[in-house]
Structure formats: C-alpha cells, structure tokens
XYZ file of N, CA and C in Angstrom:
741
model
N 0.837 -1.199 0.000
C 0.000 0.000 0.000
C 0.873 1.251 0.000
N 0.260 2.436 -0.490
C 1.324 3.451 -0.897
C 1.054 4.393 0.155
N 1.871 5.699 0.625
C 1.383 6.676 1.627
C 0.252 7.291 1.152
N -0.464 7.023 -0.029
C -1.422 7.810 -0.170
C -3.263 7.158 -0.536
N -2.652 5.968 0.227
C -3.997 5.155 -0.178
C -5.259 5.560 0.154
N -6.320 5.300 -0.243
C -7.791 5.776 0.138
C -7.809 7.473 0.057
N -6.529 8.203 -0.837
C -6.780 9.474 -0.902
C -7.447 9.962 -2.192
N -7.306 10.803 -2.234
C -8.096 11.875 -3.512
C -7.485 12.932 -3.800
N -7.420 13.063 -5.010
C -6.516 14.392 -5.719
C -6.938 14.804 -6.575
N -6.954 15.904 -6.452
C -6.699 17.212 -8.349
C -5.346 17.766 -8.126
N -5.147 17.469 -9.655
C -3.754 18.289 -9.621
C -4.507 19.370 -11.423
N -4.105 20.394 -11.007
C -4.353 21.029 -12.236
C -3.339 21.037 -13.167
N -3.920 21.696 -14.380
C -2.889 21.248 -15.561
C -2.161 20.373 -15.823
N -3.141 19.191 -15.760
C -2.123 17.698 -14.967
C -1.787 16.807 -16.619
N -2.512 17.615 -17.903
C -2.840 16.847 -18.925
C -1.271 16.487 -19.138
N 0.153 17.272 -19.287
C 1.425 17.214 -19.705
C 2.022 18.149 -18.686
N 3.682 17.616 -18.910
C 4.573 18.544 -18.136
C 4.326 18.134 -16.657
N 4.713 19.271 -15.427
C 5.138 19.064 -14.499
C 3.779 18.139 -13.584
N 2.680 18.770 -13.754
C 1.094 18.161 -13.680
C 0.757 16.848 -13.947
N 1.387 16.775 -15.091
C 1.228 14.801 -15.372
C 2.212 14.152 -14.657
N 3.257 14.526 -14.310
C 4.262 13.641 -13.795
C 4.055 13.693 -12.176
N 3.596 15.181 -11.932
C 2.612 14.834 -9.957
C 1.947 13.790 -10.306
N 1.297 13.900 -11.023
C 0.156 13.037 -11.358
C -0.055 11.378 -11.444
N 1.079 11.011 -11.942
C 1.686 9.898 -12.080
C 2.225 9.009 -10.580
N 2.738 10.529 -9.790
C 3.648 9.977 -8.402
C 2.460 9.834 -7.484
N 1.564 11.184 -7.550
C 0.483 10.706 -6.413
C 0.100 9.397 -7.070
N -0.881 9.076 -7.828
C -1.424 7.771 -8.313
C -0.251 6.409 -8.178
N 0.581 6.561 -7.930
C 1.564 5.262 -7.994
C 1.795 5.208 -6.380
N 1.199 6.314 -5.435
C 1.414 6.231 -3.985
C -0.197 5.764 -3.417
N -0.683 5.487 -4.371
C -2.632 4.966 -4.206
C -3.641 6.086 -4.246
N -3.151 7.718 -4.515
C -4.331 8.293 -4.609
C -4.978 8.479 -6.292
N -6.180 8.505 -5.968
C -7.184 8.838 -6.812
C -7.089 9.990 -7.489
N -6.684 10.522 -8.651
C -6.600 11.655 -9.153
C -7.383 11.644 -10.736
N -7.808 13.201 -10.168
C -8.632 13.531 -11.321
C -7.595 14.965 -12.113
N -7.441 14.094 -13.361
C -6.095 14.876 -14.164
C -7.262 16.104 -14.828
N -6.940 17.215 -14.850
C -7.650 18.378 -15.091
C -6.625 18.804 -16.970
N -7.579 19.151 -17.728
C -7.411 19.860 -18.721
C -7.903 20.954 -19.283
N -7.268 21.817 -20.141
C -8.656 22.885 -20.482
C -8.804 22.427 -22.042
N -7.909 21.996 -22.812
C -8.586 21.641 -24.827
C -8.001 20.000 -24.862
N -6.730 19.893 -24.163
C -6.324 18.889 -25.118
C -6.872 17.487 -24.155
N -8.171 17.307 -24.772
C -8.674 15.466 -23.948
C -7.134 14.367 -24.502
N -7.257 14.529 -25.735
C -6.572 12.879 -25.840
C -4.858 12.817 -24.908
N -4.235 13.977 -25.150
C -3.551 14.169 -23.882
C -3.483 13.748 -22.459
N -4.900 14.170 -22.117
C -5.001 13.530 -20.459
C -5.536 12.317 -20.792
N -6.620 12.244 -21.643
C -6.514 10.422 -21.851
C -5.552 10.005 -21.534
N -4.111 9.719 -21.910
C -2.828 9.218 -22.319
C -3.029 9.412 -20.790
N -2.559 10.209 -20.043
C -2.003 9.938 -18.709
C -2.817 9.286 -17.663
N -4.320 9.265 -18.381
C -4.992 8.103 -17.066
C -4.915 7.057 -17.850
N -4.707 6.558 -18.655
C -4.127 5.488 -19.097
C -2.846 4.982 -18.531
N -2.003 5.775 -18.960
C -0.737 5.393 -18.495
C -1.215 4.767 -16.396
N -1.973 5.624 -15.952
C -1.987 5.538 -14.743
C -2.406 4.496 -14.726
N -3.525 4.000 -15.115
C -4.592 3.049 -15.178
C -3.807 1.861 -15.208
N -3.051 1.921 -16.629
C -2.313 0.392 -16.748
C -0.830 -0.140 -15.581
N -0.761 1.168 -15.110
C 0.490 0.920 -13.948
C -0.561 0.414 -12.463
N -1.587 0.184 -12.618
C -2.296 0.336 -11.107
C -3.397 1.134 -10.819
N -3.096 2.201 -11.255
C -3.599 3.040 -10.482
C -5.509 3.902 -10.755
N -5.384 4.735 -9.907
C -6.990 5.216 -10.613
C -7.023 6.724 -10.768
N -7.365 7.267 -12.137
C -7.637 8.685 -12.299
C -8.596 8.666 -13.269
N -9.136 9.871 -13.604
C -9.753 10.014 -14.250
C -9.425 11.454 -15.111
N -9.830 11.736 -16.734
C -9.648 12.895 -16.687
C -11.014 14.014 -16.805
N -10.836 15.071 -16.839
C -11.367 16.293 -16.923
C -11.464 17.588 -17.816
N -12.536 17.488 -18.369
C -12.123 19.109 -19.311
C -12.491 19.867 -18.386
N -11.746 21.459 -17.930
C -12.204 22.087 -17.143
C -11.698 23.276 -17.084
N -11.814 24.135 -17.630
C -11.071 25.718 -17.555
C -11.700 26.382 -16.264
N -10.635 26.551 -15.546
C -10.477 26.530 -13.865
C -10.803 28.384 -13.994
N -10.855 29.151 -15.171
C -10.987 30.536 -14.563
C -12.715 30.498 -14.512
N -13.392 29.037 -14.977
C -14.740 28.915 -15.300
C -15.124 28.476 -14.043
N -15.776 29.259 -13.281
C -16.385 28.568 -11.692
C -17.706 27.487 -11.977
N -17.988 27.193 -13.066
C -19.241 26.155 -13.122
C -17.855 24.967 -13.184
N -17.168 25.240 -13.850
C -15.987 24.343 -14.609
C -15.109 23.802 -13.388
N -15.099 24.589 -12.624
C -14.157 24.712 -11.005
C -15.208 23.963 -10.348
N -15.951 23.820 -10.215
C -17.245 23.118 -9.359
C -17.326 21.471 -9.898
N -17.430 21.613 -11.114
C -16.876 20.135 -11.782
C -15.710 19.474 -11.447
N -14.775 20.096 -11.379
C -13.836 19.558 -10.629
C -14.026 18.733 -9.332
N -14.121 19.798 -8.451
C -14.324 19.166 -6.950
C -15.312 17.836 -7.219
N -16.440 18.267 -7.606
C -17.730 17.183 -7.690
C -16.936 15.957 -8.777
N -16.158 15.644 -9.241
C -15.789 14.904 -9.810
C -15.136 14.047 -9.279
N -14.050 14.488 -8.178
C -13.485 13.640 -7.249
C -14.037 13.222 -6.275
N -14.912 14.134 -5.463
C -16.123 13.233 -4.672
C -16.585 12.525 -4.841
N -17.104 12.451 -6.423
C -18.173 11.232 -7.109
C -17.332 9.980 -7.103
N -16.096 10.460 -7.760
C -15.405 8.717 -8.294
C -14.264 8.510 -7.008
N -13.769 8.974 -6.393
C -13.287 8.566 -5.012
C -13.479 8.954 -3.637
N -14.850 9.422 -3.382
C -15.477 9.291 -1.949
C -14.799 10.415 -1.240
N -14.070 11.635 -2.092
C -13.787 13.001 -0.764
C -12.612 13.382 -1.543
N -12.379 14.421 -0.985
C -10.587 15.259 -1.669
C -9.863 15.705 -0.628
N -8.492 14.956 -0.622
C -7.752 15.089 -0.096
C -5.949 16.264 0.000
N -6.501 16.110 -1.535
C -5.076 17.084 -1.906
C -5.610 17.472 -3.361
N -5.383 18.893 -3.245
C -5.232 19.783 -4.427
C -3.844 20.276 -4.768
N -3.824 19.842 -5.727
C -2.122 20.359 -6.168
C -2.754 21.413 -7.285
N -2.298 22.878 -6.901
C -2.833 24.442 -7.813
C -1.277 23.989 -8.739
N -1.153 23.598 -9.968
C -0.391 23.692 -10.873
C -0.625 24.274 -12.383
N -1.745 24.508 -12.527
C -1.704 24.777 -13.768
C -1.713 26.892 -13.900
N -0.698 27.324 -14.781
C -0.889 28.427 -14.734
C -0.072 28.635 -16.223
N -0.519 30.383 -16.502
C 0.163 30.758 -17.731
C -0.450 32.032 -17.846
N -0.599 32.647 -18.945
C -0.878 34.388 -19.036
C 0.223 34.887 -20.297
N 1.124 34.046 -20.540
C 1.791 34.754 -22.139
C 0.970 34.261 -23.388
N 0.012 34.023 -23.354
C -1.013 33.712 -24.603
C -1.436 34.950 -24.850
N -1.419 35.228 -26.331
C -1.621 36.376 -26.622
C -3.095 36.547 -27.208
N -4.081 35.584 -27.385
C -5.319 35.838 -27.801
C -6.845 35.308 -26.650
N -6.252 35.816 -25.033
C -6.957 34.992 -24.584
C -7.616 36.694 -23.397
N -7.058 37.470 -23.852
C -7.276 39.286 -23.258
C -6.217 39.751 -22.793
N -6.288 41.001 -22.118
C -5.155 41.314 -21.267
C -4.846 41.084 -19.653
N -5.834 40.898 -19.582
C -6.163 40.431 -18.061
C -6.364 38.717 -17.628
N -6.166 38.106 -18.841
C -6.020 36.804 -18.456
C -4.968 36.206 -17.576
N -3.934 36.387 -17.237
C -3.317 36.602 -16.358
C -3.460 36.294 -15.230
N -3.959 37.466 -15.048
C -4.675 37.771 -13.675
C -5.480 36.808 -13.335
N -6.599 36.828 -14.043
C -7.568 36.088 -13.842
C -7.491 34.525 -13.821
N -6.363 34.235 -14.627
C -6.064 32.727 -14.510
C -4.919 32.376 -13.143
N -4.356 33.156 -12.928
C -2.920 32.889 -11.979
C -3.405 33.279 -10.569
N -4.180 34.266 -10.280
C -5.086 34.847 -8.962
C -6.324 34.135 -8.465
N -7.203 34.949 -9.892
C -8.955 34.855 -9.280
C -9.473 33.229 -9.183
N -8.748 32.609 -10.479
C -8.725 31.263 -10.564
C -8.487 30.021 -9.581
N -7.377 30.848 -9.163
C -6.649 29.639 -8.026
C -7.362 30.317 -7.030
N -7.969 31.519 -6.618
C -8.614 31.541 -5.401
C -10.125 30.884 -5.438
N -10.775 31.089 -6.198
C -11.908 30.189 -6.789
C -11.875 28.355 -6.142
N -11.131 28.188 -7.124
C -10.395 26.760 -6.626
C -10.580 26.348 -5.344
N -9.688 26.792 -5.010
C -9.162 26.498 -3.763
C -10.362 26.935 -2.672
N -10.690 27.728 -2.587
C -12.396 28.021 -1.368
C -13.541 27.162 -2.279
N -13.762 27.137 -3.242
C -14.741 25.690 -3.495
C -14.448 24.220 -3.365
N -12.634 23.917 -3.588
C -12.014 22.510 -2.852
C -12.685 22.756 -1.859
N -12.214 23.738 -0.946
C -11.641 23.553 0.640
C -13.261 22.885 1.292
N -14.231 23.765 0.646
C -16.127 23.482 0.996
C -15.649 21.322 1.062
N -15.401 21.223 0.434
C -15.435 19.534 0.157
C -14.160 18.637 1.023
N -13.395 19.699 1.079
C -11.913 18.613 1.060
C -11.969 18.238 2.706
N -11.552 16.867 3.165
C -11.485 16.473 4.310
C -10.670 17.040 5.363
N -10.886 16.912 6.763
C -9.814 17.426 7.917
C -8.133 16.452 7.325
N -7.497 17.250 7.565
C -6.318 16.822 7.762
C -5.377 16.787 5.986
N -6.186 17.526 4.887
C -5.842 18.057 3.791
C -5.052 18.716 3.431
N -4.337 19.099 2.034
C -3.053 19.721 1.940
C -3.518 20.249 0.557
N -2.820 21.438 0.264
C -3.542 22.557 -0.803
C -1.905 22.405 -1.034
N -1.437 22.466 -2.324
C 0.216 22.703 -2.975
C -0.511 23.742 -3.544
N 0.567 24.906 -3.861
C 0.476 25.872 -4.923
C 1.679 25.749 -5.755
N 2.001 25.903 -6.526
C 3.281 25.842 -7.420
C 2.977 27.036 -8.107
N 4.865 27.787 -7.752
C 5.150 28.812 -8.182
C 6.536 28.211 -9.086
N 7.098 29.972 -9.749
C 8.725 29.846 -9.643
C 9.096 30.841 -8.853
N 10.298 30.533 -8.865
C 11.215 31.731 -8.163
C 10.993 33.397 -9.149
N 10.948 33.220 -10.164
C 10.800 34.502 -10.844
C 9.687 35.166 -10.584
N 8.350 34.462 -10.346
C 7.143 34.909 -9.613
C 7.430 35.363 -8.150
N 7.858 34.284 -7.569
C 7.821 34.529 -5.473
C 8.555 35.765 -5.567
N 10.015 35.637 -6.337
C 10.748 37.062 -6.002
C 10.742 37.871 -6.602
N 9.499 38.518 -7.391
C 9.301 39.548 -8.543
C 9.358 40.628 -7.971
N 8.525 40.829 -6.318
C 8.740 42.415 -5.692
C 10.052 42.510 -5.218
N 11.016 41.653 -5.228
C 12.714 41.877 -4.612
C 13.257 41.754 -5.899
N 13.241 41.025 -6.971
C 14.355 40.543 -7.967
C 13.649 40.859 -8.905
N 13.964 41.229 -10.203
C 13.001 41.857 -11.488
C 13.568 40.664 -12.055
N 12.404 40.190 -12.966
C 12.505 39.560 -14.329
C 12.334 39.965 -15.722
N 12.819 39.372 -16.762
C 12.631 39.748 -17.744
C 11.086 40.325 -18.568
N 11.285 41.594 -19.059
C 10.150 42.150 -18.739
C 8.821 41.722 -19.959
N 9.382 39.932 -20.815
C 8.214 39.588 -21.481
C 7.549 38.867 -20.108
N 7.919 38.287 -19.164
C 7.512 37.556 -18.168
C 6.654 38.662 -17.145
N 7.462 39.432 -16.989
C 6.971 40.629 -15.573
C 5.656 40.556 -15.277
N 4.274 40.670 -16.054
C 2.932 40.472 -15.781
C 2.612 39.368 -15.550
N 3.253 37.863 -15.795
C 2.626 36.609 -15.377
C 3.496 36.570 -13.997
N 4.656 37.137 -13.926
C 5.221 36.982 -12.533
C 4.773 37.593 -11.756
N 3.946 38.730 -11.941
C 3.417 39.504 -11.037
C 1.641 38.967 -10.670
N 1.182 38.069 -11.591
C 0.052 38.097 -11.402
C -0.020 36.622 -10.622
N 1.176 35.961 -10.648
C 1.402 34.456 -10.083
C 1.493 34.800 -8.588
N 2.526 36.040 -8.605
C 2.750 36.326 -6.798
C 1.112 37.198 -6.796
N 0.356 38.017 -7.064
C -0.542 38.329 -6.484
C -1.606 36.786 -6.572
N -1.390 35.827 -7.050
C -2.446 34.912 -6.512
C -1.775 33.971 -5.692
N -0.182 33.809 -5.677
C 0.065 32.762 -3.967
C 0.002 33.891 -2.619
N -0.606 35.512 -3.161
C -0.096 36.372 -1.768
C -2.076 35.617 -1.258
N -3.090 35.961 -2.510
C -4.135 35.767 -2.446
C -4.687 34.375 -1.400
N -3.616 33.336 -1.961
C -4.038 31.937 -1.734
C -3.508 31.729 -0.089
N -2.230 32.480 0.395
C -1.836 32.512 1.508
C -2.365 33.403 2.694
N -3.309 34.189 2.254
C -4.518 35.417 3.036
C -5.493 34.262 3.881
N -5.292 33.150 2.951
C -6.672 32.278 3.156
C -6.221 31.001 4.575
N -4.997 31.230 4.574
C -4.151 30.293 5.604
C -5.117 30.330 6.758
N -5.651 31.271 7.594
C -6.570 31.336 8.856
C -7.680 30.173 8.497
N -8.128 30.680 8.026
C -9.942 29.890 7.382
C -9.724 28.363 7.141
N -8.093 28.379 6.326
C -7.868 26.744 6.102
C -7.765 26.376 7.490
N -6.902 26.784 8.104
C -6.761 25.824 9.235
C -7.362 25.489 10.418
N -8.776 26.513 10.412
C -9.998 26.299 10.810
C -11.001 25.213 10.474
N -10.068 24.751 9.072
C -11.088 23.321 8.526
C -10.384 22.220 8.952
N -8.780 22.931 9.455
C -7.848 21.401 9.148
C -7.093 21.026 8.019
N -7.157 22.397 7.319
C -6.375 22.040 5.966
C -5.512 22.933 5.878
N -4.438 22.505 4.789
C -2.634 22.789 5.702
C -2.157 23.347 4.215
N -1.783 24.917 3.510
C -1.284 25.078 2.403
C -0.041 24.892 2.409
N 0.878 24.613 1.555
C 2.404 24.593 0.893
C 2.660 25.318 -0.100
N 3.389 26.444 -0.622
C 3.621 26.809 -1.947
C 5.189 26.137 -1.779
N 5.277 25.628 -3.292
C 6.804 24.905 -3.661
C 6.894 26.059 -5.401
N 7.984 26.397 -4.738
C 8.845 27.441 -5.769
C 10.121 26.701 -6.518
N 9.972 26.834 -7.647
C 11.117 26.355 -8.466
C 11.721 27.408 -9.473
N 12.900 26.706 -9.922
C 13.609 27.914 -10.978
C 13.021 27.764 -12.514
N 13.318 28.183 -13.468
C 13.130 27.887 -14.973
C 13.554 26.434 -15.046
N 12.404 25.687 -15.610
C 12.089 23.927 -15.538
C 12.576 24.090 -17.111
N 14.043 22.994 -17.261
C 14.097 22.892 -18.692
C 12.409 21.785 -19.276
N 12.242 21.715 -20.234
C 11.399 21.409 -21.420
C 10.114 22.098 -21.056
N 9.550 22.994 -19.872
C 8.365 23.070 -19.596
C 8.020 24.644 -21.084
N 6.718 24.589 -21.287
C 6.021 25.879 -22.099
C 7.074 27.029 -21.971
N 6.646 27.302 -20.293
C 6.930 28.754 -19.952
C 8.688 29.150 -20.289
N 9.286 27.680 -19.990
C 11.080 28.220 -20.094
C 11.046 28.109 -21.803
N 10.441 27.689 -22.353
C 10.792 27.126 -23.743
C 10.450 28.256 -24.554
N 9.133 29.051 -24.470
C 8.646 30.496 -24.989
C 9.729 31.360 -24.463
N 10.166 31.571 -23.186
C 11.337 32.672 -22.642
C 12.177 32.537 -23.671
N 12.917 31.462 -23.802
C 13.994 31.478 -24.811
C 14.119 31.230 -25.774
N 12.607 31.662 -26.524
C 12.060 31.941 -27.645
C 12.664 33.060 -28.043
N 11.872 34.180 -26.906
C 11.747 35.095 -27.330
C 13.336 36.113 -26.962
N 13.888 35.120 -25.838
C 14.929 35.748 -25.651
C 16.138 34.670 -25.679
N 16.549 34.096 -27.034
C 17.583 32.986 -26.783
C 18.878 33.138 -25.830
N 19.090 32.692 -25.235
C 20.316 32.302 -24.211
C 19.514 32.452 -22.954
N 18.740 32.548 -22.599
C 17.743 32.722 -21.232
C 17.941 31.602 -20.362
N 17.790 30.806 -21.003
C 18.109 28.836 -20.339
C 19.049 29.065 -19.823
N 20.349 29.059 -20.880
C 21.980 28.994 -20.578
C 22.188 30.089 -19.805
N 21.738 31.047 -19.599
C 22.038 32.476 -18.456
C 21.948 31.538 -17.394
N 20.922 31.383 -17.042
C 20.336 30.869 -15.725
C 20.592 29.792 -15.216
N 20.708 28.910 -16.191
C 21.757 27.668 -15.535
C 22.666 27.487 -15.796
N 23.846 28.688 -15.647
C 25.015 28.883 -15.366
C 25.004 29.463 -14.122
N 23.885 30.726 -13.908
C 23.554 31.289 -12.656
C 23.124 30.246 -11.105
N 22.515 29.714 -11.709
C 21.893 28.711 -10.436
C 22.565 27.545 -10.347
N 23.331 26.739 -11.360
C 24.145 25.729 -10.993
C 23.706 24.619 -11.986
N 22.372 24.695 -11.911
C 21.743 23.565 -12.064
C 20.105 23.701 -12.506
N 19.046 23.672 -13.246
C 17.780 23.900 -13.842
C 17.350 22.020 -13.273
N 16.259 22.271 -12.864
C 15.585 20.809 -12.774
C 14.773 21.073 -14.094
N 14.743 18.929 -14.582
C 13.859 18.982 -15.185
C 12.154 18.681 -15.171
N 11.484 18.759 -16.192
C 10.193 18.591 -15.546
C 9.919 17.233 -14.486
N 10.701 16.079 -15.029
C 10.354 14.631 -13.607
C 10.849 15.392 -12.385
N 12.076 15.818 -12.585
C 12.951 16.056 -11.369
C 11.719 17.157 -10.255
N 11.887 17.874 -11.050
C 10.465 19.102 -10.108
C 9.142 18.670 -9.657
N 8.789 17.168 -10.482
C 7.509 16.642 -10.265
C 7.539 16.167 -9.073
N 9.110 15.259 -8.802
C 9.386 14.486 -7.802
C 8.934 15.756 -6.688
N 9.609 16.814 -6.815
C 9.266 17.521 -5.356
C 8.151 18.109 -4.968
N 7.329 18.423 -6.209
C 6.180 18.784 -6.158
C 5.164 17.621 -4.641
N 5.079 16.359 -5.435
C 4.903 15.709 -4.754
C 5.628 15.391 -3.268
N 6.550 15.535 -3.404
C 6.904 15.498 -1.730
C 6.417 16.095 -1.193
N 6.135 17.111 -1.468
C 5.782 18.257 -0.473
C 3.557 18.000 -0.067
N 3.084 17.020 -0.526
C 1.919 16.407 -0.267
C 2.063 15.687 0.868
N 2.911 15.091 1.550
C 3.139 14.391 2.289
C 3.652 15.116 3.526
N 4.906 16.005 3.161
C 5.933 16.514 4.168
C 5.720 17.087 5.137
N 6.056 16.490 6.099
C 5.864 16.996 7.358
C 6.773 18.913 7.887
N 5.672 19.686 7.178
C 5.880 21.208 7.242
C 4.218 21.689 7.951
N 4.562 22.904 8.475
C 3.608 23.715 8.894
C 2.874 24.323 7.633
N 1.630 24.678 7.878
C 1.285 25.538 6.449
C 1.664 27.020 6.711
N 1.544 27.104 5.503
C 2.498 28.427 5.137
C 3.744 27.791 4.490
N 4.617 27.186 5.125
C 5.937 26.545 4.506
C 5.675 26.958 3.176
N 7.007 27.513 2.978
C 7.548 27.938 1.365
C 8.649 27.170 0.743
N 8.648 25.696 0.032
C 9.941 25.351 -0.538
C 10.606 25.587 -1.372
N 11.602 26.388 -1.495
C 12.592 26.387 -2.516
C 13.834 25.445 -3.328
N 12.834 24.933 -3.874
C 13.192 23.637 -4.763
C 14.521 24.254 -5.456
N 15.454 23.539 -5.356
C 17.067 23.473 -5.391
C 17.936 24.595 -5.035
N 17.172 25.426 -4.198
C 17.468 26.799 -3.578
C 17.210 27.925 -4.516
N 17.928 29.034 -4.428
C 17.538 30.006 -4.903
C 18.268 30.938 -5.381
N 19.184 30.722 -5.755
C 20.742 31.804 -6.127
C 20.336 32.303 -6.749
N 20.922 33.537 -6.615
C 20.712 34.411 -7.477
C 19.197 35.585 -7.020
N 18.520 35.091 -6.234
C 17.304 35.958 -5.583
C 17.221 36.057 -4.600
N 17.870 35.011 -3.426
C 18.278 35.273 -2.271
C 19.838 35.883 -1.706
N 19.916 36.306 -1.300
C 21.425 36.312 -0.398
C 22.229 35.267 0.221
C-alpha cells in the first residue's frame, strides 16, 4: 500500500509537463486523481491510461479553472469517483497567450486559483493539503526583477500565492494545511521554452547562474513530496534553492 492510499486528488494542468508527472507519483502512492485539462482530452486520456495500466486510478477532466461552473466540476468529480478530496495540487498556470485578453493573467494565476481552492476547501477532508506551485521569478518579482516579457505573469502568479496565503486562517480552521513549492526555470516546460524563444540564451544564463535547472520529472518528484511533508502551512519550498534571488 502506498502513503497515499484511500486518498483523492486534483492536480491542475495535470494533462502534460510538471502536472502529469505529480500526477503519475500521487497515483503510484494509491491516490485517486482527477487529471484536469482545459482543450487537449486525448492528452489527459494518455495519462490516465498510463496511470490506469500501472495500477492506479484517475480520471480525466475538461475544465477551464478561470470557469467557476468548470471549477465546481472539478471538486464534484473527485467526490463522485473517489469518496472526498484530499489534496489539491494548484499547478496549472500561464498568461503569455496572446489571444486569450489582457487580463487573463490575472484572472487565470489569482482569481482562478482563489476560486479553486475556497470551493475545494467546501469539500476537502480534515487533515488536507492545498500545494500551490510557483517559480522563483514569480515569489521574487517584488525583490528581484525579471525579464520584462515575463513581468505580468510573474506579477500576477505572486498576487495569486499572496491571495491563496490570506486564506491560511480559514484553512486551518477546517484542518487544511497550504504549501507553496517554488522552483527555478524547468528545462522542457512551455513557460522556459517560450522565454527562450523570445529571448535565446535565457536557459543557458540561468543555468550557469543557479548551478543547475531541474527537469520537468525532477520538479515533479518535489512537487509531490511536499503532499506528504511533514511542514507547517504556510511553509515555502525552494526547490534546489535560490541563487541568485536570495542572499
């Protein structure tokens, strides 16, 4: 039996990248996860499959999380097919799409994940764990500037973990315990791969700067640890430290 048997999960943006591979670790530790997408089904197909044929049980989801009928589907989805929710992993985020407004952003990286997370929390059991996943270019945007195609998703990522961490009182009035886990630029993920699109050598800057870039398994692995880890809420991890933004 795995540490996570008889549990229940959403992990957002779980269809590919860092989301499918939580996705993969909770479900291979016995929880129940419902893999969340917003277009691409045959995608998350593939990963409750993959889950499915290793053991395990998920299901997937179409669900654009800035959609609160869509956010409500969620929760009610994991109640239905595994009896309660235990862990929300907030992973899915973005805002450099250029045909989706100007305020999408915001609305996806903030209003979204606060949405979320107070309609989980209505459902999710005593003794629950909320992950948020940031990067470091977001957490330290009011101390450390980033490059200024990023600056509005970094700014709108830290105004929704300042949002999601306001809510720390109320959670732990239910019994439920937040974590944000901060990482650096994830080689193969969207967000590092568009940066050094638009600005080639961005990768190689930075992991010369920091030592070392995790890749998307490597970050998944910690993502998931931190479901388990014995931290207070609030706890902030800085996944392979932080050079270069700290002292």
């Amino acid at each position: 039996m795995g540490s996570l048997e008889n549990k229940s999960a959403i992990v957002t943006g779980s269809s590919r990248g860092v989301g499918a591979d939580t996705a993969k670790i909770l479900a291979a530790e016995g929880a129940g996860v419902v893999i969340n997408y917003r277009q691409k089904a045959p995608r998350a197909n593939k990963v409750v499959k993959t889950i499915e044929e290793a053991g395990g049980r998920a299901v997937a989801v179409g669900a654009d999380i800035t959609n609160h009928d869509d956010v409500q589907k969620l929760v009610d989805t994991a109640v239905t097919n595994f009896g309660g929710l235990d862990i929300l992993v907030l992973n899915a985020s973005g805002g450099m799409e250029s045909d989706l407004g100007e305020d999408y952003a915001l609305r996806l990286n903030r209003d979204a994940q606060l949405d979320l997370l107070r309609t989980a929390a209505a459902s999710m059991n005593e003794g629950a764990r909320v992950v948020f996943v940031t990067s470091h270019q977001a957490h330290f945007i009011n101390d450390v500037e980033t490059m200024p195609e990023y600056e509005a998703v970094a700014r709108s990522k830290r105004a929704g973990e300042d949002a999601l961490t306001a809510e720390i009182p109320e959670l732990r009035e239910k019994g439920i315990s937040l974590v944000v886990v901060s990482g650096d630029m994830i080689e193969g993920t969207v967000t590092a791969t568009l940066l050094n699109r638009v600005r080639p050598g961005t990768l190689d800057e930075r992991r010369a700067e920091a030592g070392k870039l995790y890749s998307v398994e490597e970050f998944a692995q910690e993502v998931a640890k931190m479901v388990t880890a014995d931290v207070d809420t609030g706890h902030i991890e800085l996944v392979g430290g932080a050079k270069g933004f700290v002292n």
